[in-house]
Short mmCIF file of C-alpha atoms in Angstrom, two decimals:
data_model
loop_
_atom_site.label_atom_id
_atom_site.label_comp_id
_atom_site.label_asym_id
_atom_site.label_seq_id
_atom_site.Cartn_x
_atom_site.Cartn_y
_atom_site.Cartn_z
CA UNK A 1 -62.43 275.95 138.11
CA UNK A 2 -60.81 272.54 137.74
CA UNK A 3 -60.65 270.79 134.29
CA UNK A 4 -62.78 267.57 133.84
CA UNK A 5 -61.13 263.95 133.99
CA UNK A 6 -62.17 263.91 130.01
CA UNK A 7 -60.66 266.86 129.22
CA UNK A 8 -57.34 266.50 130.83
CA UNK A 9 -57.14 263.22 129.05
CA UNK A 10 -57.45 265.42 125.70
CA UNK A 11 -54.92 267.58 126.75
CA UNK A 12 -52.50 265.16 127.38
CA UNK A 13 -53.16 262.85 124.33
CA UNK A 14 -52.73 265.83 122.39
CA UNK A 15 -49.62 267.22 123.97
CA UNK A 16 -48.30 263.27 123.42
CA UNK A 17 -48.95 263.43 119.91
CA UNK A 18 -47.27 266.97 119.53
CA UNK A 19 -44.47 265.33 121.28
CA UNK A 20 -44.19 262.35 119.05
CA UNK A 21 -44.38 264.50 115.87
CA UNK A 22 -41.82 266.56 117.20
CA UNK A 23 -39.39 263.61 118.07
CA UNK A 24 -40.14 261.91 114.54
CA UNK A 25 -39.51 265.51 112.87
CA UNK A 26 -36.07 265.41 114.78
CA UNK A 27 -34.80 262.73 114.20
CA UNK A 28 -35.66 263.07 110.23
CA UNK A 29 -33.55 266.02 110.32
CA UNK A 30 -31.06 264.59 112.46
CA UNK A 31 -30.48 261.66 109.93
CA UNK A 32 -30.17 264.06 106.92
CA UNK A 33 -28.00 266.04 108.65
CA UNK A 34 -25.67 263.34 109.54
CA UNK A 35 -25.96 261.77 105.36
CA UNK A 36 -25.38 264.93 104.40
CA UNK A 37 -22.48 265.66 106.64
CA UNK A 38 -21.19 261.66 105.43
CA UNK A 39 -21.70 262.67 101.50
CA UNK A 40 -18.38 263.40 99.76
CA UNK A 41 -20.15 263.77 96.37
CA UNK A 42 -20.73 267.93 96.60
CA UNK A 43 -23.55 267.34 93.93
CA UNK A 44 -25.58 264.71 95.93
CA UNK A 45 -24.70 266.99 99.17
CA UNK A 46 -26.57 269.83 97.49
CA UNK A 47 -29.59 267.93 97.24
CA UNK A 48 -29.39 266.85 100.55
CA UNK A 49 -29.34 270.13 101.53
CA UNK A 50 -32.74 270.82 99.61
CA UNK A 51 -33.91 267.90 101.53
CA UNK A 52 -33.19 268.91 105.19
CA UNK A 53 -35.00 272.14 104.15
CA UNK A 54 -38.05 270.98 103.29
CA UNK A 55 -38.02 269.77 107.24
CA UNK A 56 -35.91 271.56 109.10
CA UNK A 57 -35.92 274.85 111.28
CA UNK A 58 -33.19 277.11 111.55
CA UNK A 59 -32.10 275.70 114.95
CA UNK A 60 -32.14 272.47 113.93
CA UNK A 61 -28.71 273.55 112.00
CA UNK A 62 -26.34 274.31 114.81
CA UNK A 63 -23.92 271.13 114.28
CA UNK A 64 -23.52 272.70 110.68
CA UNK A 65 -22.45 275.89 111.77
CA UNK A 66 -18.60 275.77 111.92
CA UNK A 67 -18.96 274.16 108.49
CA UNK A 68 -19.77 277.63 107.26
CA UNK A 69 -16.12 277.62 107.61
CA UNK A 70 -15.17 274.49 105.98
CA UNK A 71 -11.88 274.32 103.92
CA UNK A 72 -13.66 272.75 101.19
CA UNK A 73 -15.70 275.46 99.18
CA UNK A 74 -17.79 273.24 97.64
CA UNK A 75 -18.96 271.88 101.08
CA UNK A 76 -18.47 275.01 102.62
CA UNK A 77 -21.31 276.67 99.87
CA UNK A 78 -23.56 273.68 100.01
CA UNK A 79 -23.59 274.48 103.98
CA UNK A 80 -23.99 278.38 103.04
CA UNK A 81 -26.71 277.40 101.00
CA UNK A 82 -28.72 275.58 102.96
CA UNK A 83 -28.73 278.32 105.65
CA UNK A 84 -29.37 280.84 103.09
CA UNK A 85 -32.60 278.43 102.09
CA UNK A 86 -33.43 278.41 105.91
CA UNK A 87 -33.30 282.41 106.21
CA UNK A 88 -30.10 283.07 107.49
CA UNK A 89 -28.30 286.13 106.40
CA UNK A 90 -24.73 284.17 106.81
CA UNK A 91 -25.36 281.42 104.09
CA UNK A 92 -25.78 284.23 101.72
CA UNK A 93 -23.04 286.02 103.10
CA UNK A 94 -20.63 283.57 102.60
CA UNK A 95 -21.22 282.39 99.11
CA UNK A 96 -20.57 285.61 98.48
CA UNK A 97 -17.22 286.03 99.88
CA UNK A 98 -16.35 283.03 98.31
CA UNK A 99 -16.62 284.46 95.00
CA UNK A 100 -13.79 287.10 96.19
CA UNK A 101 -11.68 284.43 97.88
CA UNK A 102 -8.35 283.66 96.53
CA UNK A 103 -6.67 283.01 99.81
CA UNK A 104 -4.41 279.39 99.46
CA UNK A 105 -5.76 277.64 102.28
CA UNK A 106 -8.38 275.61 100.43
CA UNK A 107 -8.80 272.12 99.90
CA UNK A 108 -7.36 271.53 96.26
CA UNK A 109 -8.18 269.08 93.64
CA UNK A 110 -7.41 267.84 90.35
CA UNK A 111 -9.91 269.09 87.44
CA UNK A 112 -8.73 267.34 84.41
CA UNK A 113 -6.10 269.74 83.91
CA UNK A 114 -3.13 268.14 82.23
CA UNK A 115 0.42 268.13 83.25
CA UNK A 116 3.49 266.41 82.94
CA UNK A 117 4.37 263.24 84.90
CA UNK A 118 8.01 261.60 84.74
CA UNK A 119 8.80 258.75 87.56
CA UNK A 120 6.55 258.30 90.44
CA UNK A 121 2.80 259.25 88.90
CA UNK A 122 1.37 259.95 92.76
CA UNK A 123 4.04 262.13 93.75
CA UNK A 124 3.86 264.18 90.29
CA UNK A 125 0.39 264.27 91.30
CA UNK A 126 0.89 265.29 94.56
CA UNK A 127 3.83 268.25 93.22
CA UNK A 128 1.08 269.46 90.90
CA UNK A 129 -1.82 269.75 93.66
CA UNK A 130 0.93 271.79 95.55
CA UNK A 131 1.66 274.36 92.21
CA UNK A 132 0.41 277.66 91.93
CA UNK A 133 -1.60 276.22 88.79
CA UNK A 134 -3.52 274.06 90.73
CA UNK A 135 -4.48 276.83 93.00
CA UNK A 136 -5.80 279.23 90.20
CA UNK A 137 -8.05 276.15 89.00
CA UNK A 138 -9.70 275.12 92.40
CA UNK A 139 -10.44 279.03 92.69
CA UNK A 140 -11.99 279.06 89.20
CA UNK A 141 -13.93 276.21 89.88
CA UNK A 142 -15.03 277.19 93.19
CA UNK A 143 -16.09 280.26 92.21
CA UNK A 144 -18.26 278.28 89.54
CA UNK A 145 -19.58 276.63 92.08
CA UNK A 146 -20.65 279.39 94.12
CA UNK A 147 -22.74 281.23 90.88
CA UNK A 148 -24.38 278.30 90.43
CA UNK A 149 -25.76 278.08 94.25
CA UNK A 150 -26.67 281.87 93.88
CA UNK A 151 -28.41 281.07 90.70
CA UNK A 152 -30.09 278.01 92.71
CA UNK A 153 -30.87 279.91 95.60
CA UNK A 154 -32.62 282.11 92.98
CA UNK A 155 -32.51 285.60 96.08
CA UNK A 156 -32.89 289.23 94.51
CA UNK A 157 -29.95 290.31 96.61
CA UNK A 158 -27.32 288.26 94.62
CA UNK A 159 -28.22 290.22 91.70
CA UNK A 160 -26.00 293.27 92.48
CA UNK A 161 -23.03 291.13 93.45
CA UNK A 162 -23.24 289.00 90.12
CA UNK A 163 -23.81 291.92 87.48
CA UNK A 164 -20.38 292.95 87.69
CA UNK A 165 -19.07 289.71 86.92
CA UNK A 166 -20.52 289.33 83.44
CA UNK A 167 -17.37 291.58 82.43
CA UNK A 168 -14.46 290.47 84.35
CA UNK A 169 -15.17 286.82 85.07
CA UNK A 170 -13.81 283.72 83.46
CA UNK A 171 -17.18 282.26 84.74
CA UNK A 172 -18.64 284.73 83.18
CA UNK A 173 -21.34 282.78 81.15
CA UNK A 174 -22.11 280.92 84.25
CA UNK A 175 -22.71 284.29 85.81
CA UNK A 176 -25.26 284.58 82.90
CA UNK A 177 -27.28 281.20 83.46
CA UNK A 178 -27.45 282.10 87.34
CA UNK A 179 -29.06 286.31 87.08
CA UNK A 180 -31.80 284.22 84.15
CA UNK A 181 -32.63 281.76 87.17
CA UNK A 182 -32.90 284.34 89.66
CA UNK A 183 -35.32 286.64 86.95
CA UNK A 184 -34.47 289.70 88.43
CA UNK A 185 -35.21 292.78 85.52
CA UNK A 186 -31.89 294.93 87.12
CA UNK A 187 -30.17 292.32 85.44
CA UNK A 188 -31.63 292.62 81.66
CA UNK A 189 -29.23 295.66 80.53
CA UNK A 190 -26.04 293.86 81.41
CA UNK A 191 -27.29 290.45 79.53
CA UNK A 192 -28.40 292.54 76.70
CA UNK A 193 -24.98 294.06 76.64
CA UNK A 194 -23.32 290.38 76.88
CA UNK A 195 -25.13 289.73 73.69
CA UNK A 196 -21.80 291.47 72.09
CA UNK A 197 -18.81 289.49 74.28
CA UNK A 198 -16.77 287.75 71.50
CA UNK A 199 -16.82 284.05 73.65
CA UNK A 200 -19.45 282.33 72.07
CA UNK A 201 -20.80 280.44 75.47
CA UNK A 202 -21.73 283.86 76.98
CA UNK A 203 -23.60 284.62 74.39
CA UNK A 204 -25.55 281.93 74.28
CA UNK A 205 -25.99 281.91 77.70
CA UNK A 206 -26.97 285.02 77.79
CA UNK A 207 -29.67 284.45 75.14
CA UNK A 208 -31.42 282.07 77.01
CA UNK A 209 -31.10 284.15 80.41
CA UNK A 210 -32.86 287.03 78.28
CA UNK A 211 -35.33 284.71 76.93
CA UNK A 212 -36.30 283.10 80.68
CA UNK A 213 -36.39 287.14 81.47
CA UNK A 214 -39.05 287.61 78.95
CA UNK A 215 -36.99 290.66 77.89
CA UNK A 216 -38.90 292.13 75.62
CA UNK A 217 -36.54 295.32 74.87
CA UNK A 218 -33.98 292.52 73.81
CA UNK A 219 -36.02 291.48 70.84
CA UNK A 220 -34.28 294.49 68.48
CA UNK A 221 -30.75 293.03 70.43
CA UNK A 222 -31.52 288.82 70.07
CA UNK A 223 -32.49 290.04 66.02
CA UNK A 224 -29.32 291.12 65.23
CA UNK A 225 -27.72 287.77 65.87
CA UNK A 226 -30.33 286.26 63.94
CA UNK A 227 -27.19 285.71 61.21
CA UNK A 228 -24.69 284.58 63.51
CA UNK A 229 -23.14 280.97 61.91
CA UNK A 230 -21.62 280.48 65.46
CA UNK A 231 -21.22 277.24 67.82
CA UNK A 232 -20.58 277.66 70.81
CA UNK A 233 -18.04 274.63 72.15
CA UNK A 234 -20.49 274.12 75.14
CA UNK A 235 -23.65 273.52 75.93
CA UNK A 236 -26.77 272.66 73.59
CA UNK A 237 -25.95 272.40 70.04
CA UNK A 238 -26.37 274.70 67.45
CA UNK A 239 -25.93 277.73 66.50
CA UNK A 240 -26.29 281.52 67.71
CA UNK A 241 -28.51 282.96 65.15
CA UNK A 242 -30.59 279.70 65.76
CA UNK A 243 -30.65 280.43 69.95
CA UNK A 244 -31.63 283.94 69.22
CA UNK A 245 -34.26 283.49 67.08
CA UNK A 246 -35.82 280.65 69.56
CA UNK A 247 -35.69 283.36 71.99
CA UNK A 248 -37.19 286.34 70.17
CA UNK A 249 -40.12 283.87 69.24
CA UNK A 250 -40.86 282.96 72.83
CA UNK A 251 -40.68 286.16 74.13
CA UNK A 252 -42.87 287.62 71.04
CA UNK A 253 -45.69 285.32 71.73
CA UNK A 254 -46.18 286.88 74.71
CA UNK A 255 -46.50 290.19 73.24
CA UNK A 256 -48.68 288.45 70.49
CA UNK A 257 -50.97 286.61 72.76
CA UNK A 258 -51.84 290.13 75.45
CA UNK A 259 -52.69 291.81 72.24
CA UNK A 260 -54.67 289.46 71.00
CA UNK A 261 -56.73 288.93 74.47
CA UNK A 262 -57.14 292.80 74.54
CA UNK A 263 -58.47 292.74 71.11
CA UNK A 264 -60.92 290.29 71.91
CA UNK A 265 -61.71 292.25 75.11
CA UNK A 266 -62.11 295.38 72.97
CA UNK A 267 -64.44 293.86 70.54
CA UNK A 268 -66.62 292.01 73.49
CA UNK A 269 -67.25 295.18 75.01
CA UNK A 270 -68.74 296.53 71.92
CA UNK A 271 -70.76 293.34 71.62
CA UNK A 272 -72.40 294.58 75.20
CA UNK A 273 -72.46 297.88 74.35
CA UNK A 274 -74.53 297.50 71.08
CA UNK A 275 -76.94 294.72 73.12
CA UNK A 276 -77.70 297.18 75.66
CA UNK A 277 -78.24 300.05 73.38
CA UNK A 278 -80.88 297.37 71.74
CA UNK A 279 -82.67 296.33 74.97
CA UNK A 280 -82.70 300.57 76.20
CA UNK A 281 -84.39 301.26 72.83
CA UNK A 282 -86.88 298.43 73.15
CA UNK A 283 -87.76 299.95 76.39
CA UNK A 284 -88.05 303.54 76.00
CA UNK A 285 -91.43 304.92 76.35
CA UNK A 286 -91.62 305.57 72.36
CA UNK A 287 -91.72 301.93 72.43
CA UNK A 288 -94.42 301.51 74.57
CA UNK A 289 -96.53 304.42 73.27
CA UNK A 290 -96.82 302.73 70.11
CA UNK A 291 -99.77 304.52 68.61
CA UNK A 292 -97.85 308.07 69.68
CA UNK A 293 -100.73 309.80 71.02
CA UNK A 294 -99.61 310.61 74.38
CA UNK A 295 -96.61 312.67 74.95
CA UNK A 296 -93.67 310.77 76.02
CA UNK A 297 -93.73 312.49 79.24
CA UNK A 298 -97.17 311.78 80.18
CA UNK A 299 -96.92 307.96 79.09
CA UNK A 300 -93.61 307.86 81.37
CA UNK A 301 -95.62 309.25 84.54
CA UNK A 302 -98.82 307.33 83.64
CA UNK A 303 -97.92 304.14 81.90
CA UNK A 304 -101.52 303.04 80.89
CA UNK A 305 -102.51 299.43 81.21
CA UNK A 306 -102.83 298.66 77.76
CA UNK A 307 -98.97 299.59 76.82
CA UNK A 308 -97.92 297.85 79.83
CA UNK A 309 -99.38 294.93 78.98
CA UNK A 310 -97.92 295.67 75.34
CA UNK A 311 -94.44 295.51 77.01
CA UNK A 312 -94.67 292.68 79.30
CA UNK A 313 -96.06 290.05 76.59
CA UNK A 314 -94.36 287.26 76.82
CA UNK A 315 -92.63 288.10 73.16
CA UNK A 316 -91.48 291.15 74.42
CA UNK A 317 -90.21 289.36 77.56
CA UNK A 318 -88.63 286.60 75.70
CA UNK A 319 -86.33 289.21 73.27
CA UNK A 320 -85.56 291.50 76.41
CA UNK A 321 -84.19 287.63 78.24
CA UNK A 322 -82.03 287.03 75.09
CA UNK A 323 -80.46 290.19 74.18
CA UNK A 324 -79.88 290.42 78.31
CA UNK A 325 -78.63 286.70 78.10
CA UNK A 326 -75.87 288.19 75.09
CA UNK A 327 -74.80 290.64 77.39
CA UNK A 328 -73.89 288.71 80.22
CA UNK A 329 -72.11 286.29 77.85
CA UNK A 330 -69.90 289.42 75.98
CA UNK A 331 -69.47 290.84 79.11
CA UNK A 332 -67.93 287.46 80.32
CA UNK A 333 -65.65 286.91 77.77
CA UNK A 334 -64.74 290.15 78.17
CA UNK A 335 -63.39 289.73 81.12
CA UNK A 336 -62.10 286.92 81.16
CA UNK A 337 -59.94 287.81 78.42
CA UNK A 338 -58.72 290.95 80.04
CA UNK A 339 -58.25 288.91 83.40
CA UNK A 340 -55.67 286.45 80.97
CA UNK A 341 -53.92 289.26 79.50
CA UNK A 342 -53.13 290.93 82.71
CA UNK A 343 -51.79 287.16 84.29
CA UNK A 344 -49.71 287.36 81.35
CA UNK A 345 -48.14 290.52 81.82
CA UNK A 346 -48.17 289.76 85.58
CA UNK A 347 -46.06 286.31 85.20
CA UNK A 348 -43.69 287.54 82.31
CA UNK A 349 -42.95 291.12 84.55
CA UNK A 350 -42.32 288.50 87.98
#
């Protein structure tokens, strides 16, 4: 059977307009690609990379792959990164062996770190890049780097690699900020026990992690810092004891607000309870044999006209349609403010 004139003509205006989507889609990735590949700002690159994956597929990625590579870390993570957005077990995969890289062959920088310059200021600049120094900071700091992408990246399977840096890591507190973003619970005993490190910045850090947890078995933990006079030198301002007790109020609330709904849920359900005890015993058969002289039994089988009529007059009807009117509005609020308690519990346990 051979398609119609006017149905061909469909079929190819819509395969044209597939086409065109797909060419426009393209070449929107293609140009990202290429301003991301032209950005020298790691930062801006980053959110480039948040922009091509909004857009692009996974194929779409292939002139980026030997940047997985890249001597730069910083670009060499922002690449890993945006694979790892895209589904690809190598972006994750690599900012994770970054984190255990110490190997020389990395593009080095200066970080602010302060050294001695007599004569020619370029080439004690250039002597300094070359140091063993220098080498130790660009690892730090690309390490740094590479928590924070995790933390971004915000994937459940980072969780086991960072956990055992909150002990040995100069990025430690970083390490902190990054397992809070990613809100996986494996990672509450380890923050609860970075509550006690002596550097102030971890444990702030880990205070707010905790509190973006919702860790409630940190509240006896977050309490006893409630005294601390402590700054830490970085970050927002104030002190520890102030942090913590931020932190043990938000998470409390929760706890405060679920018992609260269930209360109220409680206390509507013995609002319906009591309303339909009242409507049953307004319509037992005692009711309607009003004068009592027919066993209940034999009014129940027979229902004579007269107590019928008793029962359906329109007074009767009209106290039946409000208490059944009460019900329907206890039971609502009952559930409704069960159904809130349990999103609560849902959200703060996700």
């Amino acid at each position: 059977m051979r398609a119609s004139p006017v149905l061909r003509s469909c079929l190819w205006l819509a395969a044209s307009a597939i086409s065109l989507c797909t060419n426009a889609a393209s070449t929107e990735v293609s140009q990202l690609i290429t301003k991301f590949q032209a950005e020298s700002v790691f930062w801006k690159q980053q959110e480039f990379a948040d922009e091509i994956a909004k857009v692009a597929r996974l194929s779409d990625l292939s002139p980026l792959e030997p940047w997985l590579a890249h001597e730069d870390r910083h670009v060499r993570g922002n690449v890993a990164y945006l694979f790892a957005k895209l589904g690809d077990r190598r972006g994750l995969a690599t900012i994770e062996g970054i984190l255990t890289d110490d190997s020389a062959d990395r593009h080095v920088e200066w970080h602010g770190v302060s050294f001695i310059s007599t004569g020619n200021y370029a080439e004690a600049m250039a002597r300094y890049l070359r140091s063993p120094a220098a080498l130790r900071a660009q690892i730090r700091v690309d390490r740094y780097y590479a928590i924070h992408l995790l933390g971004k990246l915000r994937d459940r399977r980072a969780v086991d690699v960072l956990i055992p840096l909150l002990d040995r890591d100069e990025n430690n507190y970083n390490v902190a900020w990054a397992l809070g973003e990613i809100g996986d619970a494996r990672a509450i005993p380890p923050l609860i026990a970075a509550l006690s490190n002596p550097d102030d910045v971890v444990r702030a850090s880990a205070i707010h992690a905790l509190d973006k947890l919702r860790a409630k078995r940190a509240l006896p933990y977050l309490a006893s810092l409630f005294d601390d006079p402590s700054v830490p030198h970085a970050g927002e301002r104030g002190t520890i004891g102030t942090a913590a007790a931020k932190a043990a109020m938000s998470i409390a609330i929760d706890l405060v607000l679920v018992v609260l709904l269930w209360s109220l849920t409680i206390y509507a359900a013995s609002l319906v309870l009591r309303r339909a005890s009242v409507l049953r015993r307004s319509a037992t058969v005692d009711h309607l044999t009003a004068e009592g002289s027919l066993p209940p039994y034999t009014a129940a089988v027979s229902l004579p006209a007269k107590y019928f009529s008793q029962w359906m007059h329109p007074t009767q009807l009209a106290r039946a349609s409000i208490v059944c009117a009460r019900i329907g509005a206890y039971g609502a609020f009952a559930a409704i403010a069960a159904l809130l308690s349990l999103v609560i519990v849902v959200e703060r346990s996700t």
